mmCIF file of C-alpha atoms and ligand atoms in Angstrom:
data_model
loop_
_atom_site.group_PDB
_atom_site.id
_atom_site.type_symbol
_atom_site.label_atom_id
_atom_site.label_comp_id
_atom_site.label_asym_id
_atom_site.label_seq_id
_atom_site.Cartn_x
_atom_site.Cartn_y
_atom_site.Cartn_z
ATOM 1 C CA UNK A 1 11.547 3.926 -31.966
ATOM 2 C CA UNK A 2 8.986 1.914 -34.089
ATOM 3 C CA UNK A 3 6.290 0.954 -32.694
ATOM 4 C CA UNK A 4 4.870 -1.062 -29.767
ATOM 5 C CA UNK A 5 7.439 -3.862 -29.592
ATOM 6 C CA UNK A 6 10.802 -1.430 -29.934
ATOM 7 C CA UNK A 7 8.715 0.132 -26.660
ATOM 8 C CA UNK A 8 8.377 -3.087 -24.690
ATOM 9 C CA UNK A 9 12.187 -4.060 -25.717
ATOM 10 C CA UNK A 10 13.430 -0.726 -24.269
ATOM 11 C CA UNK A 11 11.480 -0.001 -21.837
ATOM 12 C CA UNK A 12 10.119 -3.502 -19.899
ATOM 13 C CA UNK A 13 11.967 -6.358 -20.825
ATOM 14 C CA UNK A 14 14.256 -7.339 -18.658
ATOM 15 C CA UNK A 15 16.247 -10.935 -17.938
ATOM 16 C CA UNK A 16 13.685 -13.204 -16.046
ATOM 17 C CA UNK A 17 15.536 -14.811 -12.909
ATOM 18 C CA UNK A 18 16.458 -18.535 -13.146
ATOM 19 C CA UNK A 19 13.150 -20.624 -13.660
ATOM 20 C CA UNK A 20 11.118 -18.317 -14.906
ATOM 21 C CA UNK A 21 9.937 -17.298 -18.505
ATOM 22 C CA UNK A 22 9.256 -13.871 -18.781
ATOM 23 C CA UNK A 23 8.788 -10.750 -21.375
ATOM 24 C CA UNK A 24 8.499 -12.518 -24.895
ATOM 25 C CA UNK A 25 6.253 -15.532 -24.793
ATOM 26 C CA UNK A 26 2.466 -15.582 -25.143
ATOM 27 C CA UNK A 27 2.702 -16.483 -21.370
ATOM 28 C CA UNK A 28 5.119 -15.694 -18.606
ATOM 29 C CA UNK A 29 5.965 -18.955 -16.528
ATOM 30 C CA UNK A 30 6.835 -19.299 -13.006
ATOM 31 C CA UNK A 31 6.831 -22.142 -9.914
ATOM 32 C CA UNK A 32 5.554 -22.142 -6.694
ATOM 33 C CA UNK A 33 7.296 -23.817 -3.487
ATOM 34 C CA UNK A 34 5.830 -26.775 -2.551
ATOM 35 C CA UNK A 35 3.124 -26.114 0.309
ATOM 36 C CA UNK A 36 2.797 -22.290 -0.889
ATOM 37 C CA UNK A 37 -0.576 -20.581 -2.426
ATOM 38 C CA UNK A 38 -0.696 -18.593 -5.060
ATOM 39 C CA UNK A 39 -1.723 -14.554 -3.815
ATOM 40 C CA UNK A 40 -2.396 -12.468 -6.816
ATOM 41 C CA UNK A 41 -4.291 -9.011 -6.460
ATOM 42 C CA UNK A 42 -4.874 -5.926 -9.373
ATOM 43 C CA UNK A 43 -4.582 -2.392 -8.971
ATOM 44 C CA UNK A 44 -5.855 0.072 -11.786
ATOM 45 C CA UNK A 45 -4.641 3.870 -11.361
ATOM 46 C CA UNK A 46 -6.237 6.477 -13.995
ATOM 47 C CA UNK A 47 -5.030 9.710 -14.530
ATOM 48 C CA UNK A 48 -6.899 12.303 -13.447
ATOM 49 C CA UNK A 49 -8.576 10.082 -10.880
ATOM 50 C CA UNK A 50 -5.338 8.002 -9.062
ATOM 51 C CA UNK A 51 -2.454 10.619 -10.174
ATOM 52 C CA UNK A 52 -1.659 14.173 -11.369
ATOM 53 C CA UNK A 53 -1.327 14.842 -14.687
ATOM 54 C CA UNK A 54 1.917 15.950 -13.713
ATOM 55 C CA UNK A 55 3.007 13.812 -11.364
ATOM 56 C CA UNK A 56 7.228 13.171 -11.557
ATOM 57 C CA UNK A 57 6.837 9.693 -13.878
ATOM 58 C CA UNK A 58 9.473 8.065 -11.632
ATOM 59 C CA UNK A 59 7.453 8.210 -8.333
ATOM 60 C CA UNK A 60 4.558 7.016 -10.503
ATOM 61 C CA UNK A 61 6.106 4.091 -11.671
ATOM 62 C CA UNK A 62 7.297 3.661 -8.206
ATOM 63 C CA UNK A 63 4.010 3.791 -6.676
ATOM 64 C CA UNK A 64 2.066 1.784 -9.332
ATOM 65 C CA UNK A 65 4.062 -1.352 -8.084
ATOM 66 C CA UNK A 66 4.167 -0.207 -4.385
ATOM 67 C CA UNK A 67 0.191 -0.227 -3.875
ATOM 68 C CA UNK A 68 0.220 -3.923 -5.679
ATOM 69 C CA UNK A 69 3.207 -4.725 -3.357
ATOM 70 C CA UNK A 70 1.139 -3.420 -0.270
ATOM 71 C CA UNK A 71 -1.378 -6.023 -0.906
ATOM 72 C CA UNK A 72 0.707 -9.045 -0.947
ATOM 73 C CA UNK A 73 1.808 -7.477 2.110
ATOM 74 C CA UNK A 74 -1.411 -7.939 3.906
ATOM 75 C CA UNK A 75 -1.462 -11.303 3.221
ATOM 76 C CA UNK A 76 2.266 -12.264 4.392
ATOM 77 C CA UNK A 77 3.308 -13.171 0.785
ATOM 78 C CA UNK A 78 6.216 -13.567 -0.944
ATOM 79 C CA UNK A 79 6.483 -11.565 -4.202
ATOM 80 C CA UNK A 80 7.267 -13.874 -7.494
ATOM 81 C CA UNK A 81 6.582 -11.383 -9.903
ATOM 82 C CA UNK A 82 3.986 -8.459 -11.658
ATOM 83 C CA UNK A 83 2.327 -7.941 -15.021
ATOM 84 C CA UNK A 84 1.814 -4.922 -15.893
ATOM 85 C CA UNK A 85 -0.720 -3.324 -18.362
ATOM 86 C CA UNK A 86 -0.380 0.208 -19.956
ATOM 87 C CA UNK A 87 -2.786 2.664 -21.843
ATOM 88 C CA UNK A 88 -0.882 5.295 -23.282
ATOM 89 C CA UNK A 89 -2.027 8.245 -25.394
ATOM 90 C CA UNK A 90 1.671 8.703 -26.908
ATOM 91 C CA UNK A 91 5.157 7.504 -26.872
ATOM 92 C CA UNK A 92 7.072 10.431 -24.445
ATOM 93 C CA UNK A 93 10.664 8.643 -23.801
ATOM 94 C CA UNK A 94 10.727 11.651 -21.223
ATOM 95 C CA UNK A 95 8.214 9.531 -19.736
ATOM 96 C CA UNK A 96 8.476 6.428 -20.186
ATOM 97 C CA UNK A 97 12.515 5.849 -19.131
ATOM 98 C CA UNK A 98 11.754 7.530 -15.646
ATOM 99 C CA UNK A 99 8.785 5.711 -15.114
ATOM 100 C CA UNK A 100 10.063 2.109 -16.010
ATOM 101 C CA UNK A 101 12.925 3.138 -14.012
ATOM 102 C CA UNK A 102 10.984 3.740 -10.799
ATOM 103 C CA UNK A 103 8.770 0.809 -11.115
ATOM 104 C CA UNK A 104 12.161 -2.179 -11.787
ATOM 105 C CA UNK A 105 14.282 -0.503 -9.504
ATOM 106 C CA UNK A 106 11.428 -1.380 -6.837
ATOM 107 C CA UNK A 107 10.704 -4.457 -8.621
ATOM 108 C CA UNK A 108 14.382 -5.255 -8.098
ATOM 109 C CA UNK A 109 14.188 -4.237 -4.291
ATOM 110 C CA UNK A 110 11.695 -6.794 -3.607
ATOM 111 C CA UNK A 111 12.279 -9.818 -6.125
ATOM 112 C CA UNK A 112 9.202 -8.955 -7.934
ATOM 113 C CA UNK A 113 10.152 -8.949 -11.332
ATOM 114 C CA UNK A 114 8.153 -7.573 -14.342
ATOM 115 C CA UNK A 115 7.485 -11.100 -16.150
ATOM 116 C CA UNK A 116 4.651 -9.646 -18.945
ATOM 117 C CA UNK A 117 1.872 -7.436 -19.518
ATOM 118 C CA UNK A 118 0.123 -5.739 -22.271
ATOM 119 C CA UNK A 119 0.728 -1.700 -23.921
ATOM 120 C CA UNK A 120 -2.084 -0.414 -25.832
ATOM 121 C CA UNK A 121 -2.614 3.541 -27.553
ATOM 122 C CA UNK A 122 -4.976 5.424 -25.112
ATOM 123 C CA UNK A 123 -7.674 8.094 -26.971
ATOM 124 C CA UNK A 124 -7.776 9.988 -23.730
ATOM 125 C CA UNK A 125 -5.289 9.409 -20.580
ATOM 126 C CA UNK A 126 -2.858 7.252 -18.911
ATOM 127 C CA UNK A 127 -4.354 4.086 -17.436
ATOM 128 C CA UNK A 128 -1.743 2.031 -15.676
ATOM 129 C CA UNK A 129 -2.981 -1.835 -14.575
ATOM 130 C CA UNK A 130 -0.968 -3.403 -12.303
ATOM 131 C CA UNK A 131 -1.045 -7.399 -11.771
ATOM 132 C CA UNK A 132 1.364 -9.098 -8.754
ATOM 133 C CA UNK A 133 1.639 -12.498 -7.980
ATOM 134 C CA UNK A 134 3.146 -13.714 -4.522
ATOM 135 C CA UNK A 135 3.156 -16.982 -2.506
ATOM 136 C CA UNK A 136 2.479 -17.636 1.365
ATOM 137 C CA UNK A 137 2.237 -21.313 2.944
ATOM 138 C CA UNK A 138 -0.931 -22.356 2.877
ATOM 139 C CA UNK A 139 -1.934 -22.197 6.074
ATOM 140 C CA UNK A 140 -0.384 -19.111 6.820
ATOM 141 C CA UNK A 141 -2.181 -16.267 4.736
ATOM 142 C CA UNK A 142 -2.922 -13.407 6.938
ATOM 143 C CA UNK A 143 -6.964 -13.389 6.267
ATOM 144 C CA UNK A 144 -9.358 -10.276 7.628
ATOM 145 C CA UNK A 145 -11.725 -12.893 8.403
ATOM 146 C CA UNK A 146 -8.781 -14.006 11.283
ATOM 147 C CA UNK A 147 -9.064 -11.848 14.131
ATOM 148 C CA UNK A 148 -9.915 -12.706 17.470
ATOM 149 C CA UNK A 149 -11.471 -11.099 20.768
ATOM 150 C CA UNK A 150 -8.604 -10.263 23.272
ATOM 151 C CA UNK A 151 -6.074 -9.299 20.035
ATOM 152 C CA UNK A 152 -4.045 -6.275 20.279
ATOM 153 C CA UNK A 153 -4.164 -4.042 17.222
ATOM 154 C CA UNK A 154 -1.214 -3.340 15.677
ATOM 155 C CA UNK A 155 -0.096 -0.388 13.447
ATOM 156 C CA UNK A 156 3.334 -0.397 11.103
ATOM 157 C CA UNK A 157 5.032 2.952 10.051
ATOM 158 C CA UNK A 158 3.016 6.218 10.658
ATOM 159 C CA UNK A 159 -0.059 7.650 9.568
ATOM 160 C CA UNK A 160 -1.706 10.841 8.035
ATOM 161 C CA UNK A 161 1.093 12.377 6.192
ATOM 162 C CA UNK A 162 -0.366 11.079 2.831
ATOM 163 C CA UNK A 163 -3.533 12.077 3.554
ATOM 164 C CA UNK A 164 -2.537 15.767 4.316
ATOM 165 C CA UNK A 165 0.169 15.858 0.723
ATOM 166 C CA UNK A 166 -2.890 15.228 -0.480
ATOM 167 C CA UNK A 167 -5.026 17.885 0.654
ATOM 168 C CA UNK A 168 -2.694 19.968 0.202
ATOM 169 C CA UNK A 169 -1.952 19.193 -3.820
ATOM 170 C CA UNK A 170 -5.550 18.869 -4.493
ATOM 171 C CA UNK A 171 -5.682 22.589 -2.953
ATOM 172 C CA UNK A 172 -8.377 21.697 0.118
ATOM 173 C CA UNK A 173 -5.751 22.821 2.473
ATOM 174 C CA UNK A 174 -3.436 25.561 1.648
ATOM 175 C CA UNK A 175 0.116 24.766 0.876
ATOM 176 C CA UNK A 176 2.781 24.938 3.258
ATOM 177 C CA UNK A 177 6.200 24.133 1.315
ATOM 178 C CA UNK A 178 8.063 23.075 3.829
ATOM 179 C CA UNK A 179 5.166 20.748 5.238
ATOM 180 C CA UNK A 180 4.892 19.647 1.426
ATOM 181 C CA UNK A 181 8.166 19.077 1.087
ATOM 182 C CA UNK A 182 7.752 16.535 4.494
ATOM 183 C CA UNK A 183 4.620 14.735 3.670
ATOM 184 C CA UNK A 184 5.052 14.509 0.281
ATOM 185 C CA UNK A 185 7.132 11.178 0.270
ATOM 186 C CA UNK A 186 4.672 9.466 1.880
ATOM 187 C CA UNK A 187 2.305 9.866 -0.875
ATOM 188 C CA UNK A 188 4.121 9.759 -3.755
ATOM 189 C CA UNK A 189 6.489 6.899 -2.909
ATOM 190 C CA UNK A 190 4.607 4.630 0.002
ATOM 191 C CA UNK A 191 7.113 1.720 0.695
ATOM 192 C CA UNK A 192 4.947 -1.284 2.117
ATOM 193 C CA UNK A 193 6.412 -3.350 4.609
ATOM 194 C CA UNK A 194 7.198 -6.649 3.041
ATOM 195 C CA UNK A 195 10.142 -8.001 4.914
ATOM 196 C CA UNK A 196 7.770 -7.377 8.225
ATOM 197 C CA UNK A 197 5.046 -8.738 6.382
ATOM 198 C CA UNK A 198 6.341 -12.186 5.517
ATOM 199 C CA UNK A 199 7.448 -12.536 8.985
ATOM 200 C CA UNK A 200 4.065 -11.924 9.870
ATOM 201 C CA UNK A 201 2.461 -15.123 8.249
ATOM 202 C CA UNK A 202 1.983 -17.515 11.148
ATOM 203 C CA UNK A 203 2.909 -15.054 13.725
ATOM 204 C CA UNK A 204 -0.501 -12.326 13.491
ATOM 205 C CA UNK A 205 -4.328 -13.313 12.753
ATOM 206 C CA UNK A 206 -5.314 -10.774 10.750
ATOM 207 C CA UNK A 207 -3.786 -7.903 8.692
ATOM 208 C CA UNK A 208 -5.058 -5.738 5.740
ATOM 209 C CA UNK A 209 -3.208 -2.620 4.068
ATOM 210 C CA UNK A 210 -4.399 0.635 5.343
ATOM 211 C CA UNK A 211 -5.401 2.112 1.931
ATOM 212 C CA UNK A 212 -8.465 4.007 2.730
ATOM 213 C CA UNK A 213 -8.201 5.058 5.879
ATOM 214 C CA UNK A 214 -7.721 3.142 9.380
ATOM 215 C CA UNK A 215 -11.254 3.119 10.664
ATOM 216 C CA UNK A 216 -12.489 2.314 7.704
ATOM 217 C CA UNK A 217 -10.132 -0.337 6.655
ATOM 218 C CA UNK A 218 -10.055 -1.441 10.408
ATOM 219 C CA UNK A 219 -13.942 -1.924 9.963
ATOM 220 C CA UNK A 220 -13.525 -4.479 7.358
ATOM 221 C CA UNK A 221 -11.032 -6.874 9.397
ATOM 222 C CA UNK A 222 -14.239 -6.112 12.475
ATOM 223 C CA UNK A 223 -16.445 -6.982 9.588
ATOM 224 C CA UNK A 224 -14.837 -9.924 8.233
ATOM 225 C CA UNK A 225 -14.110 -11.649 11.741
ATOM 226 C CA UNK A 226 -17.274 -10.922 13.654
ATOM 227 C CA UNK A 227 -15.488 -9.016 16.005
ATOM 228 C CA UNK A 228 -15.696 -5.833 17.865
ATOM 229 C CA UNK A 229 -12.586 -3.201 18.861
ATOM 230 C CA UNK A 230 -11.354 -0.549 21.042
ATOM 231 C CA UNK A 231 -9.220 2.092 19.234
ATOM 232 C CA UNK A 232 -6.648 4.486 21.366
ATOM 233 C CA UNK A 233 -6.440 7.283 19.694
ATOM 234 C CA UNK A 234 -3.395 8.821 21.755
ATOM 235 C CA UNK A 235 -1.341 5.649 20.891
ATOM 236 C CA UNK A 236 -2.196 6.043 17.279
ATOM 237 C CA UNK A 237 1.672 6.759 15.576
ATOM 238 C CA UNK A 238 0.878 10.412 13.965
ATOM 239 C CA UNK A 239 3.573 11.029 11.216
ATOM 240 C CA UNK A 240 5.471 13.536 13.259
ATOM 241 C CA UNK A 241 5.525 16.022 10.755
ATOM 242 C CA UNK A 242 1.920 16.518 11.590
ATOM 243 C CA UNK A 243 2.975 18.121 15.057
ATOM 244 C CA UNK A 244 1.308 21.716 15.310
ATOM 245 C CA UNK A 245 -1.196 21.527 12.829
ATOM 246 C CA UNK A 246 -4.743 22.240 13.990
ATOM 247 C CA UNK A 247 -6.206 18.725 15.837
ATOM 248 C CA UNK A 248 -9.254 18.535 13.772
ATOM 249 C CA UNK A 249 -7.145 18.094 11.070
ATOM 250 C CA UNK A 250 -4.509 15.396 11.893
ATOM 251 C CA UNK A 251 -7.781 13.478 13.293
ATOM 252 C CA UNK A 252 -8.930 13.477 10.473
ATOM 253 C CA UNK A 253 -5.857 12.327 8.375
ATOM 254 C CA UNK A 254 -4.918 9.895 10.855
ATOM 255 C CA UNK A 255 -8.319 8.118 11.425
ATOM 256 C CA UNK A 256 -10.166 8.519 7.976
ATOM 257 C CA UNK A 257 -6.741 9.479 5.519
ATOM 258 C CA UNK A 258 -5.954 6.617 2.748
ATOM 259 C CA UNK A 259 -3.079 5.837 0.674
ATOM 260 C CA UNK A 260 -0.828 4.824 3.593
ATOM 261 C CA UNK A 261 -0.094 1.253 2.024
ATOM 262 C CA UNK A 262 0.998 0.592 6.010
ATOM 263 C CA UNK A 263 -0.163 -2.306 7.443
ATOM 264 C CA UNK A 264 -2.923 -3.029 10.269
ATOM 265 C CA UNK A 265 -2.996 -6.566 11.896
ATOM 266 C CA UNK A 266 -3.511 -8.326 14.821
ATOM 267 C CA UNK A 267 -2.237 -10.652 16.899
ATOM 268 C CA UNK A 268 -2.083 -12.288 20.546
ATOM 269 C CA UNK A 269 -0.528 -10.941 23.367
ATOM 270 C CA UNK A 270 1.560 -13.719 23.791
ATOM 271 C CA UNK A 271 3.022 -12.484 20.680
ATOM 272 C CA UNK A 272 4.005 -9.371 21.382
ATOM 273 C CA UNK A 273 7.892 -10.137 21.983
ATOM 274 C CA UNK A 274 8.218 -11.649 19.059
ATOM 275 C CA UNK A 275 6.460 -9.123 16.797
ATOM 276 C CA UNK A 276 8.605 -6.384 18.224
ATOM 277 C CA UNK A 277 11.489 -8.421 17.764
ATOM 278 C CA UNK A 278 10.395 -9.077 14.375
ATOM 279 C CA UNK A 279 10.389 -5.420 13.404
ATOM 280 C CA UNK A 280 13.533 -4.586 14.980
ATOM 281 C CA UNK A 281 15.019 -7.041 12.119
ATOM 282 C CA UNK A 282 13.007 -5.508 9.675
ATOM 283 C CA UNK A 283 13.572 -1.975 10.681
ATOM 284 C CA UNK A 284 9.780 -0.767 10.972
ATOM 285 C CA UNK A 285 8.202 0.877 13.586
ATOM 286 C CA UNK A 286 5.475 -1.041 14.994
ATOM 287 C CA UNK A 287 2.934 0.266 17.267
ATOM 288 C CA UNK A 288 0.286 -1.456 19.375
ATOM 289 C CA UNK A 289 -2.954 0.531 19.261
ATOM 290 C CA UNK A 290 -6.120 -1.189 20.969
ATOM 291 C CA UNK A 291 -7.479 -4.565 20.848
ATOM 292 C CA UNK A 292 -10.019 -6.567 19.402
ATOM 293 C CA UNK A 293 -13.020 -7.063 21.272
ATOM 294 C CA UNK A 294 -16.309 -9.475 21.643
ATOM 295 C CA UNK A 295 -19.041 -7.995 19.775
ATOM 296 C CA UNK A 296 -19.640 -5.586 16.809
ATOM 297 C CA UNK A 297 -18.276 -1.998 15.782
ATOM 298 C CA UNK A 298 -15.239 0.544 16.689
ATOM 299 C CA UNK A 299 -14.985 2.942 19.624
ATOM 300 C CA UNK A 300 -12.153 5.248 19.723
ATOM 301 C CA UNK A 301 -11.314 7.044 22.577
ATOM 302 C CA UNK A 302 -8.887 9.907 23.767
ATOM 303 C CA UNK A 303 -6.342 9.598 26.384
ATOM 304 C CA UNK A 304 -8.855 10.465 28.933
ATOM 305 C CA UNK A 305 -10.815 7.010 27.654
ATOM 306 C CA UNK A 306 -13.845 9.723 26.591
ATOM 307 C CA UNK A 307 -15.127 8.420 23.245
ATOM 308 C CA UNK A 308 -14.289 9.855 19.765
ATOM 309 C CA UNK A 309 -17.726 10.104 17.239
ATOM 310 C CA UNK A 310 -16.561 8.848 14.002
ATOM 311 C CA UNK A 311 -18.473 11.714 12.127
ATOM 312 C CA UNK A 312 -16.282 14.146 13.883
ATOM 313 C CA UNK A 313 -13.519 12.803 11.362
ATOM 314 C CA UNK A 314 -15.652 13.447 8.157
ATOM 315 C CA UNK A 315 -16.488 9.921 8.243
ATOM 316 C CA UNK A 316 -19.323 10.326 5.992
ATOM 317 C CA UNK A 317 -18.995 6.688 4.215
ATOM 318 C CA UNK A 318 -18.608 4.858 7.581
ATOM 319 C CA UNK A 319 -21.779 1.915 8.742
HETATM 320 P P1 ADP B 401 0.152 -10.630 -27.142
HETATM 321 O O1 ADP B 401 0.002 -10.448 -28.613
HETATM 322 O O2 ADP B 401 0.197 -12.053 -26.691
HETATM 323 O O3 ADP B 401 -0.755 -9.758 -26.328
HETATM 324 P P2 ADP B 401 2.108 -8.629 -26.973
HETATM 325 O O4 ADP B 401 2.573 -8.424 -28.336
HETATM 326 O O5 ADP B 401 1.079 -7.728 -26.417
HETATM 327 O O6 ADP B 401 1.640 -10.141 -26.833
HETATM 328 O O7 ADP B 401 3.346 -8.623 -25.980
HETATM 329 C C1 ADP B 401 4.543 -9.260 -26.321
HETATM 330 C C2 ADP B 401 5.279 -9.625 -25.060
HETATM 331 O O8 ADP B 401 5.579 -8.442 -24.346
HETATM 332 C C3 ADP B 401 4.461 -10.501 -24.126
HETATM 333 O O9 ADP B 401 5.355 -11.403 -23.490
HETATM 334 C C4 ADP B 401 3.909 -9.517 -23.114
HETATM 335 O O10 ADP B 401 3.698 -10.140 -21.860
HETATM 336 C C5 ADP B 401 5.016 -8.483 -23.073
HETATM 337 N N1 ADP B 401 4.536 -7.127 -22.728
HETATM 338 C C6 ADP B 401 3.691 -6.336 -23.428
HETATM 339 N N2 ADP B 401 3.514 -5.149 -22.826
HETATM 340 C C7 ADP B 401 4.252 -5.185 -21.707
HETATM 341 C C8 ADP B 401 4.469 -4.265 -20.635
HETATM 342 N N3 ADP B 401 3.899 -3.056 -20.594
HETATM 343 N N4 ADP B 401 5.290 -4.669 -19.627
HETATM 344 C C9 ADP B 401 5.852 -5.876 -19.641
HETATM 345 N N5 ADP B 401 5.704 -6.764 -20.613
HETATM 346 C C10 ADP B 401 4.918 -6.439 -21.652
HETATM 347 MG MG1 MG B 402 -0.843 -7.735 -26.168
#
C-alpha cells in the first residue's frame, strides 16, 4: 500500500448508484426529487473525547455514520449519500478494513452511499468527520420549532442503556459483565430509526434525535416552539435491561443519558392510529410519553402525578 490514494481505492471507493458521481472527481454529484430539500448535517468524533482508544474499529465505523444518520432522522429525510473526512496518525489495515466495513455495510442498509471525502496524516489521534446529505419534501421537514400545545410526546426505541455502557466503560459505575454485555449494543452500535422517520414527515410536528439526553433535548423542541410540557416518567420506555438497578440511577440514564440516537417527536392526537400503525410497519417500538403544553418549561412527574426536580437527575447544565 502506497500512499493516500492506494488507501482511498481499497478502503472507500465504492460504485456510485445510477445518477450519481462519486469517489474520484474533484466533486461528488447527485439529484434531488423534484419538490424535495436538501438536509445535510456534520458530526465530528475525536478520539479520546467521542471513542475509546480501543474501541472494536467496526462498531466505530458503524457508529460514525449512525449518529449522522440519526440526524436526517429527525428531520424525516431521505438519505442520498455521506462524505466522509479522516485524520489518521498511521495506516493500520487491522483498522482500517473493519472500520470501512462497518460504516458501507450501514451505508448499504440505508441507501446512503459514501460519494467523497477527504484522508489526511494526524500528529496526534483519530479524528473522524462525518458529512450526510438527505432529502424531505419541502413542506414536510420535521422542525423543533413545530410543536404545538395539546401534542402528545412521543418516544421511539428505549432509553438509558447507552448512558449506563457508558458509565460503566468510563469506570463511574462498576462493571457488571453481564449488564455490559446487555447495554453495550446500544452504545456502540445505535441504529436510528429511519424507515419510521420518513414516515414521519407530514404525519408529526416536531422531532429531534435524543443525543444528549431527553430532558435536555426535549427542552430544545419546548425552546424552539414556545411551548411548555408534561413528562410521565412511569410511561418513559426504560431499556429493560435496566430492571433492578438502583432508581437513582436509571433516572438518571433515562432522563439526562445521551447517545441514544432515538427519536423524540410530537404529534396530534388525531394521529395516534396512524403513528402506531406506522411503527408496526417499521418494526419500532413507539411510546407515547406526555404532551405538549401552553406555556414555558418541563415538569416530570411519577406515577403518583408528584413532581420530579430535574436536579435530582444530575441535571447540572439544565435552564
Ligand atoms: P482533492 O485533492 O480534491 O482533495 P483527494 O485527492 O483528497 O481530492 O481525493 C480524491 C478522491 O477521493 C475525491 O473524490 C475524494 O472525494 C475521495 N476521498 C478522499 N478521501 C476519502 C474518504 N476518506 N472517503 C471517501 N472518499 C474519499
Ligand atoms: Mg483531499
Amino acid at each position: 500500500m502506497n500512499g493516500e490514494f492506494d488507501l482511498i481505492a481499497r478502503y472507500f471507493a465504492r460504485p456510485a448508484p445510477a445518477g450519481v458521481t462519486g469517489v474520484g472527481d474533484d466533486c461528488a454529484l447527485f439529484g434531488v426529487a423534484p419538490g424535495c430539500q436538501v438536509a445535510t448535517s456534520t458530526d465530528l468524533l475525536i478520539e479520546g473525547r467521542h471513542f475509546f482508544s480501543n474501541v472494536d474499529p467496526r462498531s466505530l465505523g458503524h457508529k460514525a455514520l449512525a449518529v449522522n444518520l440519526s440526524d436526517l432522522a429527525a428531520m424525516g429525510a431521505k438519505p442520498l449519500g455521506c462524505l466522509l473526512g479522516l485524520s489518521l496518525p498511521s495506516v493500520d489495515h487491522g483498522w482500517l478494513q473493519p472500520f470501512a466495513e462497518g460504516f458501507h455495510a450501514l451505508a448499504r442498509r440505508w441507501g446512503c452511499p459514501l460519494i467523497g471525502g477527504d484522508t489526511t496524516r494526524s500528529t496526534t489521534g483519530i479524528a473522524i468527520s462525518v458529512t450526510v446529505f438527505g432529502q424531505v419534501e419541502a413542506d414536510k421537514a420535521l422542525l423543533r420549532s413545530a410543536a404545538l400545545p395539546g401534542d402528545d410526546i412521543w418516544i421511539s426505541g428505549t432509553l438509558g442503556a447507552a448512558d449506563v455502557a457508558l458509565r460503566m466503560l468510563q469506570g463511574s459505575l462498576p462493571t457488571d459483565e453481564p449488564l455490559l454485555k446487555a447495554v453495550r449494543t446500544a452504545l456502540e452500535l445505535p441504529e436510528p430509526p429511519m424507515e419510521l422517520a420518513q414516515g414521519l414527515a407530514g404525519l408529526a410536528h416536531a422531532a429531534l434525535d435524543i443525543s444528549d439526553g431527553l430532558a435536555q433535548d426535549l427542552g430544545h423542541i419546548l425552546e424552539a416552539s414556545g411551548c411548555g410540557a408534561l413528562l410521565r416518567y412511569a410511561d418513559l420506555p426504560c431499556d429493560p435491561a435496566l430492571q433492578g438497578l438502583d432508581p437513582d440511577l436509571v433516572r438518571q440514564a433515562v432522563l439526562a443519558g445521551g447517545d441514544v440516537y432515538q427519536l423524540c417527536f410530537t404529534a396530534p392526537i388525531e394521529r395516534r392510529a396512524a403513528i402506531e400503525a406506522l411503527a408496526g410497519e417499521a418494526r419500532v417500538r413507539v411510546t407515547r410519553v406526555g404532551e405538549i403544553q401552553a406555556g414555558a418549561g418541563l415538569k416530570v412527574v411519577d406515577a403518583q402525578g408528584v413532581r420530579i426536580p430535574l436536579e435530582a437527575v444530575g441535571f447540572d447544565h439544565f435552564s
